[in-house]
Structure formats: structure tokens, C-alpha cells
XYZ file of C-alpha atoms in Angstrom:
456
model
C 4.563 -3.823 14.943
C 6.785 -6.937 15.369
C 6.898 -8.608 18.729
C 9.572 -7.095 20.952
C 12.659 -9.077 19.882
C 14.435 -8.514 23.188
C 11.456 -9.536 25.365
C 11.927 -6.514 27.632
C 8.882 -5.731 29.737
C 8.889 -2.050 28.765
C 10.222 0.037 25.898
C 10.145 3.637 24.787
C 9.649 5.605 21.597
C 13.303 5.464 20.504
C 13.442 1.693 20.773
C 10.126 1.331 18.951
C 11.255 3.673 16.171
C 14.467 1.669 15.732
C 12.576 -1.625 15.590
C 9.998 -0.264 13.140
C 12.639 1.570 11.094
C 10.382 4.625 11.091
C 10.827 8.270 12.136
C 9.975 8.962 15.767
C 6.777 10.885 14.991
C 5.434 8.096 12.813
C 6.391 5.485 15.391
C 4.650 7.508 18.100
C 1.422 7.633 16.098
C 1.589 3.854 15.686
C 2.164 3.308 19.395
C -0.647 5.654 20.435
C -3.059 3.926 18.064
C -2.163 0.589 19.680
C -2.716 2.122 23.116
C -6.128 3.371 21.987
C -7.112 -0.148 20.913
C -5.776 -1.660 24.198
C -3.186 -3.764 22.351
C -0.459 -1.756 24.059
C -0.255 -0.410 27.601
C 1.379 2.805 28.787
C 2.377 2.266 32.455
C 4.032 5.702 32.674
C 4.621 8.607 30.320
C 6.967 7.701 27.502
C 7.064 3.980 28.381
C 5.076 1.229 26.712
C 4.540 -2.497 27.153
C 2.590 -5.221 25.411
C -0.470 -6.668 27.099
C 0.409 -10.116 28.473
C -2.016 -11.897 26.136
C -0.750 -9.964 23.123
C 2.834 -10.759 24.088
C 2.086 -14.475 24.475
C 0.314 -14.615 21.097
C 3.084 -12.696 19.350
C 5.724 -14.975 20.854
C 3.901 -18.063 19.596
C 3.799 -16.576 16.114
C 7.459 -15.619 16.267
C 8.491 -19.116 17.384
C 6.501 -20.880 14.658
C 8.705 -22.259 11.845
C 8.218 -20.255 8.631
C 6.327 -22.322 6.111
C 5.461 -19.757 3.497
C 7.107 -16.775 1.801
C 4.980 -14.388 3.836
C 6.103 -15.990 7.089
C 9.723 -15.946 5.909
C 9.368 -12.233 5.236
C 7.991 -11.730 8.749
C 10.978 -13.637 10.169
C 13.343 -11.390 8.241
C 11.466 -8.340 9.502
C 11.766 -9.591 13.086
C 15.514 -10.209 12.630
C 15.996 -6.697 11.292
C 14.035 -5.252 14.214
C 16.139 -7.267 16.643
C 19.392 -6.008 15.141
C 18.149 -2.409 15.202
C 17.177 -2.712 18.875
C 20.509 -4.240 19.850
C 22.338 -1.579 17.885
C 20.522 1.166 19.800
C 21.659 -0.271 23.143
C 25.190 -0.702 21.803
C 25.405 2.849 20.502
C 24.014 4.279 23.751
C 26.533 2.317 25.798
C 29.481 3.346 23.649
C 28.429 6.993 23.554
C 28.286 7.109 27.373
C 31.462 5.096 27.925
C 34.541 6.813 29.310
C 36.349 5.641 26.180
C 33.890 7.421 23.887
C 32.394 5.762 20.783
C 35.717 5.859 18.914
C 37.555 4.132 21.747
C 36.213 0.722 20.720
C 38.480 -0.780 18.047
C 36.093 -3.483 16.861
C 32.371 -3.818 16.238
C 30.019 -1.476 14.369
C 31.257 2.051 13.816
C 29.276 4.808 15.538
C 25.912 5.150 13.812
C 23.579 8.109 13.601
C 22.065 7.270 16.966
C 19.080 9.384 18.079
C 20.938 10.984 20.991
C 21.982 14.613 21.235
C 25.127 13.595 23.140
C 26.411 11.462 25.999
C 24.051 13.061 28.546
C 21.047 12.231 26.392
C 22.244 8.650 25.929
C 22.935 8.357 29.659
C 19.394 9.483 30.484
C 18.000 6.921 28.033
C 19.963 4.109 29.688
C 18.845 5.306 33.131
C 15.217 5.135 31.984
C 15.705 1.504 30.913
C 16.397 0.685 34.558
C 16.939 -2.886 35.662
C 16.472 -4.393 32.198
C 19.882 -3.405 30.829
C 21.644 -6.550 32.039
C 18.778 -8.615 30.606
C 19.459 -7.199 27.144
C 22.820 -8.995 27.121
C 21.148 -12.258 28.118
C 18.454 -11.865 25.466
C 21.069 -11.166 22.784
C 22.996 -14.284 23.765
C 19.829 -16.419 23.814
C 18.934 -15.169 20.335
C 22.308 -16.297 18.993
C 23.700 -12.753 18.747
C 26.958 -13.514 20.564
C 28.823 -10.541 19.128
C 26.144 -8.080 20.200
C 25.943 -9.680 23.648
C 29.690 -9.142 24.098
C 29.794 -5.659 22.565
C 26.872 -4.424 24.680
C 28.263 -5.891 27.921
C 31.594 -4.154 27.305
C 29.928 -0.879 26.296
C 27.646 -0.811 29.355
C 30.444 -1.355 31.888
C 31.129 2.325 32.604
C 27.408 3.099 32.875
C 26.878 0.335 35.436
C 29.979 1.211 37.443
C 29.187 4.912 37.499
C 25.865 4.105 39.144
C 27.194 1.517 41.589
C 25.326 -1.312 39.836
C 28.165 -3.778 40.307
C 26.085 -6.956 40.469
C 24.293 -6.158 37.210
C 27.583 -5.268 35.570
C 29.169 -8.546 36.604
C 26.103 -10.517 35.508
C 26.153 -8.907 32.052
C 29.899 -9.471 31.611
C 29.837 -13.072 32.820
C 26.864 -13.833 30.569
C 28.694 -12.353 27.597
C 31.990 -14.084 28.423
C 30.219 -17.449 28.430
C 29.360 -16.796 24.763
C 32.586 -15.077 23.698
C 33.927 -18.205 22.010
C 30.945 -18.068 19.635
C 31.534 -14.421 18.746
C 33.219 -13.506 15.500
C 35.039 -10.660 17.262
C 37.984 -12.409 18.916
C 38.911 -9.276 20.890
C 35.910 -9.778 23.133
C 37.409 -12.719 25.040
C 40.159 -10.324 26.173
C 38.044 -7.205 26.601
C 35.467 -8.906 28.826
C 38.182 -10.259 31.109
C 39.630 -6.761 31.420
C 36.152 -5.408 32.210
C 35.616 -8.041 34.909
C 38.944 -7.011 36.401
C 37.745 -3.403 36.491
C 34.569 -4.451 38.329
C 36.697 -6.258 40.914
C 38.836 -3.125 41.383
C 35.695 -1.060 42.014
C 34.501 -3.638 44.529
C 37.844 -3.795 46.326
C 38.516 -7.395 45.243
C 42.092 -6.704 44.206
C 43.542 -10.261 44.131
C 40.632 -11.359 41.919
C 41.138 -8.304 39.711
C 44.804 -9.137 39.335
C 43.883 -12.670 38.225
C 41.561 -11.353 35.493
C 44.115 -8.824 34.262
C 46.933 -11.396 34.265
C 44.837 -13.776 32.180
C 43.880 -10.997 29.764
C 47.522 -9.884 29.506
C 48.793 -13.371 28.679
C 46.187 -13.938 25.974
C 46.511 -10.432 24.504
C 50.275 -10.872 24.127
C 49.728 -14.260 22.505
C 47.309 -12.687 20.040
C 49.367 -9.502 19.613
C 46.443 -7.286 20.657
C 48.301 -4.206 21.887
C 45.259 -2.241 22.985
C 43.916 -4.960 25.268
C 47.490 -5.578 26.442
C 47.723 -1.918 27.488
C 44.366 -2.099 29.264
C 45.410 -5.263 31.094
C 48.698 -3.661 32.168
C 46.839 -0.599 33.441
C 44.471 -2.813 35.385
C 47.352 -4.780 36.885
C 48.986 -1.523 37.961
C 45.765 -0.380 39.651
C 45.457 -3.717 41.456
C 49.091 -3.637 42.626
C 48.765 -0.037 43.801
C 45.663 -0.859 45.843
C 47.406 -3.912 47.301
C 50.160 -1.623 48.599
C 52.755 -2.658 46.012
C 53.463 0.633 44.295
C 56.917 -0.441 43.082
C 55.425 -3.391 41.192
C 52.984 -0.997 39.500
C 55.660 1.248 37.977
C 56.933 -1.059 35.173
C 53.334 -1.821 34.183
C 52.539 1.884 33.958
C 55.662 2.692 31.965
C 54.594 0.060 29.444
C 51.009 1.372 29.398
C 52.103 4.913 28.564
C 54.472 3.714 25.834
C 51.917 1.401 24.240
C 49.061 3.905 24.431
C 51.166 6.621 22.827
C 51.858 4.259 19.930
C 48.109 3.657 19.660
C 47.323 7.408 19.995
C 44.650 6.459 22.552
C 43.980 9.527 24.713
C 41.983 7.639 27.336
C 44.689 5.014 27.811
C 47.449 7.632 27.972
C 45.483 9.625 30.534
C 44.765 6.532 32.624
C 48.422 5.456 32.605
C 49.725 8.912 33.513
C 47.037 9.330 36.182
C 48.087 6.108 37.928
C 51.771 6.969 37.503
C 51.127 10.344 39.134
C 49.395 8.592 42.031
C 52.462 6.384 42.550
C 54.802 9.411 42.480
C 52.617 11.220 45.035
C 52.487 8.175 47.281
C 56.275 8.003 47.243
C 56.721 11.716 47.943
C 57.786 12.830 44.457
C 55.359 15.736 44.218
C 56.887 17.525 41.234
C 56.914 14.335 39.188
C 53.337 13.627 40.292
C 52.119 17.054 39.148
C 53.948 16.661 35.836
C 52.243 13.302 35.257
C 48.843 14.747 36.186
C 49.403 17.680 33.830
C 50.007 15.253 30.952
C 47.024 13.143 32.017
C 44.830 16.241 32.030
C 45.887 17.190 28.487
C 44.880 13.787 27.147
C 41.729 13.610 29.292
C 40.621 16.934 27.791
C 41.238 15.548 24.300
C 39.109 12.525 25.183
C 36.483 14.823 26.724
C 34.973 12.406 29.248
C 33.995 13.892 32.626
C 34.931 11.009 34.915
C 38.560 10.797 33.794
C 38.908 14.587 33.860
C 37.505 14.726 37.386
C 39.848 11.981 38.633
C 42.908 13.748 37.260
C 41.868 17.081 38.767
C 41.096 15.548 42.162
C 44.398 13.671 42.330
C 46.353 16.783 41.373
C 44.426 18.683 44.063
C 45.538 16.118 46.665
C 49.159 17.002 45.881
C 48.414 20.719 46.285
C 46.699 20.068 49.631
C 49.811 18.260 50.824
C 51.926 21.217 49.730
C 49.628 23.670 51.549
C 48.499 25.269 48.277
C 44.833 25.272 49.246
C 43.732 27.926 46.746
C 44.840 25.846 43.763
C 43.409 22.696 45.371
C 39.942 24.243 45.835
C 39.942 25.516 42.233
C 40.743 22.053 40.882
C 38.288 20.278 43.173
C 35.390 22.602 42.309
C 35.936 21.798 38.645
C 36.131 18.092 39.479
C 32.908 18.236 41.523
C 31.050 19.898 38.646
C 32.247 17.200 36.242
C 31.184 14.220 38.373
C 27.845 15.859 39.082
C 27.305 16.179 35.321
C 28.260 12.522 34.897
C 25.766 11.446 37.572
C 28.434 9.496 39.477
C 27.173 9.693 43.064
C 30.115 7.832 44.584
C 32.765 10.062 42.991
C 30.688 13.146 43.752
C 30.627 12.311 47.467
C 34.380 11.730 47.528
C 35.136 14.918 45.624
C 32.932 17.089 47.837
C 34.645 15.664 50.933
C 38.079 16.459 49.518
C 36.893 19.935 48.575
C 35.694 20.453 52.140
C 39.137 19.555 53.461
C 40.790 21.990 51.029
C 38.398 24.776 52.069
C 39.228 24.074 55.712
C 42.914 24.401 54.902
C 42.178 27.752 53.260
C 40.421 28.884 56.440
C 36.902 28.820 54.982
C 35.369 26.783 57.798
C 31.694 27.439 57.062
C 32.204 26.366 53.450
C 34.117 23.295 54.609
C 31.339 22.205 56.983
C 28.656 22.776 54.342
C 30.602 20.730 51.769
C 31.062 17.805 54.153
C 27.317 17.793 54.806
C 26.723 17.775 51.049
C 29.128 14.847 50.778
C 27.145 12.964 53.435
C 23.923 13.663 51.528
C 25.450 12.242 48.361
C 26.757 9.248 50.309
C 23.272 8.484 51.621
C 22.056 8.084 48.040
C 24.338 5.060 47.650
C 23.015 1.565 48.326
C 24.697 0.095 51.433
C 23.849 -3.419 50.192
C 25.720 -3.047 46.904
C 28.383 -0.384 47.536
C 31.373 -2.176 49.120
C 32.967 1.083 50.296
C 29.796 2.464 51.896
C 30.908 2.209 55.543
C 34.479 3.328 54.929
C 33.415 6.416 52.974
C 30.898 7.419 55.646
C 33.576 7.128 58.328
C 36.027 9.178 56.262
C 33.532 11.973 55.595
C 32.419 12.137 59.243
C 36.035 12.333 60.420
C 36.690 15.177 57.967
C 33.535 16.921 59.201
C 34.587 16.364 62.823
C 37.948 17.999 62.175
C 36.234 20.962 60.506
C 34.000 21.367 63.574
C 37.092 21.244 65.801
C 38.727 24.011 63.763
C 35.529 26.059 64.122
C 35.472 25.527 67.903
C 32.233 23.528 67.761
C 33.441 20.778 70.088
C 30.105 19.099 70.787
C 29.308 18.664 67.106
C 32.831 17.413 66.445
C 32.487 14.776 69.169
C 29.160 13.650 67.706
C 30.726 13.092 64.278
C 33.701 11.120 65.597
C 31.421 8.942 67.708
C 29.009 8.395 64.829
C 31.951 7.301 62.678
C 32.883 4.722 65.320
C 29.274 3.519 65.488
C 29.097 2.719 61.763
C 28.171 -1.012 61.602
C 31.276 -2.000 59.627
C 33.713 0.266 61.495
C 35.883 -2.606 62.735
C 36.752 -3.545 59.149
C 38.310 -0.127 58.503
C 41.165 0.382 60.997
C 42.588 3.521 59.340
C 39.271 5.382 59.535
C 38.605 4.053 63.035
C 42.019 5.364 64.115
C 41.131 8.793 62.683
C 37.920 8.880 64.714
C 39.671 7.764 67.915
C 42.403 10.338 67.382
C 39.735 13.011 66.924
C 38.127 12.084 70.239
C 41.509 11.929 71.976
C 42.236 15.440 70.788
C 38.955 16.687 72.234
C 38.930 14.842 75.536
C 42.582 14.149 76.216
C 42.809 17.012 78.707
C 40.042 15.559 80.845
C 40.557 11.858 80.230
C 38.437 9.817 77.938
C 36.230 7.045 79.236
C 37.366 4.072 77.146
C 33.918 2.514 77.179
C 32.545 5.470 75.207
C 34.434 4.415 72.068
C 34.873 0.697 72.522
């Protein structure tokens, strides 16, 4: 077996089979024989790693300059193994991406990857753990600039869906530093757009706008309409989050027009989804629902759960505002199922909280309270050190839960939730949520007077 060309500390059967260019059963027999002779270690079921001494010896052999035909053949074998390994990571990333494997206009076409579907590929990437970002660095160090860029782009949705923002940024920045050496000129644009998306997720909207503006300028210069549409969509998202909905509208109109020309279902859905959000924000509910209906049609054609769930949840928000709680709960239950399938803990927490509010509106108070507790459980699975919205989301969920307790006449439990929301360490940074909690307490204690020191 050639030395691991990516220098990852652990690997599994699929990666070994790709590197050896052998069927999985044959590769497994080879691996088990190496385990039996102590040349390979098995730290946990299904995962393997080279013994440190074996790794060091293999690396010395791999770094030696080929001086004979046999050594040249070994070098060619190692190069082929390296390409096969990189291709496996690329295919897994593209299969799990919200765009889907056909949403990437450049790079290798989808291969016969050993995954039953996006869930299988997602599980494989999860098992790789913290080494995914390192794969991009290894590819770049090995002179595989194109693969470094392709993999970083393909892995973006996987990282973001799991709240692994730092790793995502590291992979993208590493790849961008080598984009000028890549044969695929689209990557210099695509990686900038991806970095803008990371900034949007982290609430760094001015920085996101800078990335998208740069990508837009270059994409127009190079006449790359797809990356132009993605940059425009990103700019619209940044403007919307900065409170400039009017500035977002022309961007979104252009996104929808461009994406229809490209017949890109994901881009159309994204553009219509954001346009619907703007309409809802400005009180145009019928136009919002029409936009969400179109977004849902294209999201279904694309078939990716995260986009479908976002469209359903945003449409449900409109129905909640209109007092149509039955339709809202139907949409939100479908959305919750989709994000649970996708393994997106952050979106799952948000969706359950919204569903709880819709159930409260429908008069189903026990269901509402149970859903808010489920949302809190999901929230607690997030990492407070890496999730920038951790405190704000906790405050929002606890305020929703407090209001549900109020509606159920459970005043003591309601007061506890409002006070806990105010005690969140970062509460001062979130004035809207803090105001909700204070208003909740005022509603409970206003008749008797509220000691100001209790909530200061």
C-alpha cells in the first residue's frame, strides 16, 4: 500500500480502496493483513492509521528522488493514489453541497463515487472529523492547486451546516492563496463568494459585502455569469442583514433574471427566497408568498433539504403574521424534518422555536412548550465558542418559551425564562431580545411593580 498521500492521521476503507484502486472487499483484506502484522493500527472500528515508524519510513521513501524505472513507477503509483484520494473528498463535498454535484460548472464531472446518496457522503465527511480542512492544505502543498480550490469550495456547505466556521474559513483562505496557480480560473471568484457566505453566517456583514463586491467586479470583467449571480445574491443578503432592504431589491431582480438564463434551480430559489423576505419585511405579504411559492418549486427541483427548509420556514413566518397558524405549523413541521435530516443543528433549533410559536398561536400550548424545550436542547448542542449567534438564539428561544408559559398561566416558569434570557452572558449585545425579555417581565409584574434591580 502506498504511503498516505494526504498525510492524514487516520483513514477509512473507502479512502484506502480509492488509493489502492481496488474493490472495497479486497482493500479491506489488505488492511486487515497489515493490522495483523502490526504495520497498521486500528484506533477504532472502521478507522486505520499507519504506525509512526512506518509512516516516517514511507515518507522518506516517497521523498527520495526516483533514480530507477522501478522508483519512477512507484512515484507514478503514488501520484495516482493521491489523485484518487483527492477526488473522493471532492466528490463527497459536491454530493453533500446545497448546489448538488451538477451545480458546479467547472472541475471533474460527478464520478461513480462509493456513496449511496448525500446522506451517506455526509456521514463519511463527519467521520473524517477535524482533518477535512487539512486536506485542502495537503493538496496545496502537493502542488494540486485545482483540487485544493475545488475541495474548499465543495466543503463549504458541509462546514457551515455544522457550525465549523473557523475550519471553513481556513480551508477557503488556504485555497485562495493558491488560486492563481490553478488552471480553473473560476476558482478565484468562487472562493471569494464562499468567503462572503462564511461572513454572512458569522454576522460579519460589512466584510461579506466587501468579498461579494470584489467577486462581482471580477466576474463581470471575466463575463462569468454564474459567479456574478452568486455575488449579487450574496450582496443582497448582506444588504438585507444590514437593514438596507431597498438596496437589496435590484440585486435580487438581477439574480433571478441571470439564474433563469442559466437554468440554475438553486440560484433561482435563493434569489426568490431573499426577494420574498424583502417583500415580507416591507409588508407585501401576497408578493412574499408568491415569491416563496416560486422558490419552493425550484428548491424541490434541486432537491436539497436546507434550501427547501428555509423556503418553507420563511413562508410560514408570513402565515403566522396573517394568523393562519394551521398552514404555518404544517410548513414548519416539514421544514423541521428536512433540517433534522440534513444534520443542521442551528437551523433545527430555529425551526423548532418558530414551530413552537405557531403551535401557541393555534392554541396548542403543551405542544408549543415541548417544542421550545426541544429547541433549547438543540441549541445546547452548538458550540458557544464558535457559534456567533449562540447567545442571541438562546435569548430568543427563552423569550418564546416564556410567552408560551404566560399563555398557559404558568407565571413562575415564565418569569424564570425571561430572567434566564436576561442573564445570558452576552445579553447586552442583543438589545431586541433583551427588550423582549424585559417586556415579558413587565407584563407579569406590572400590576405589582417590578423591582428594577431584578433585571438590571
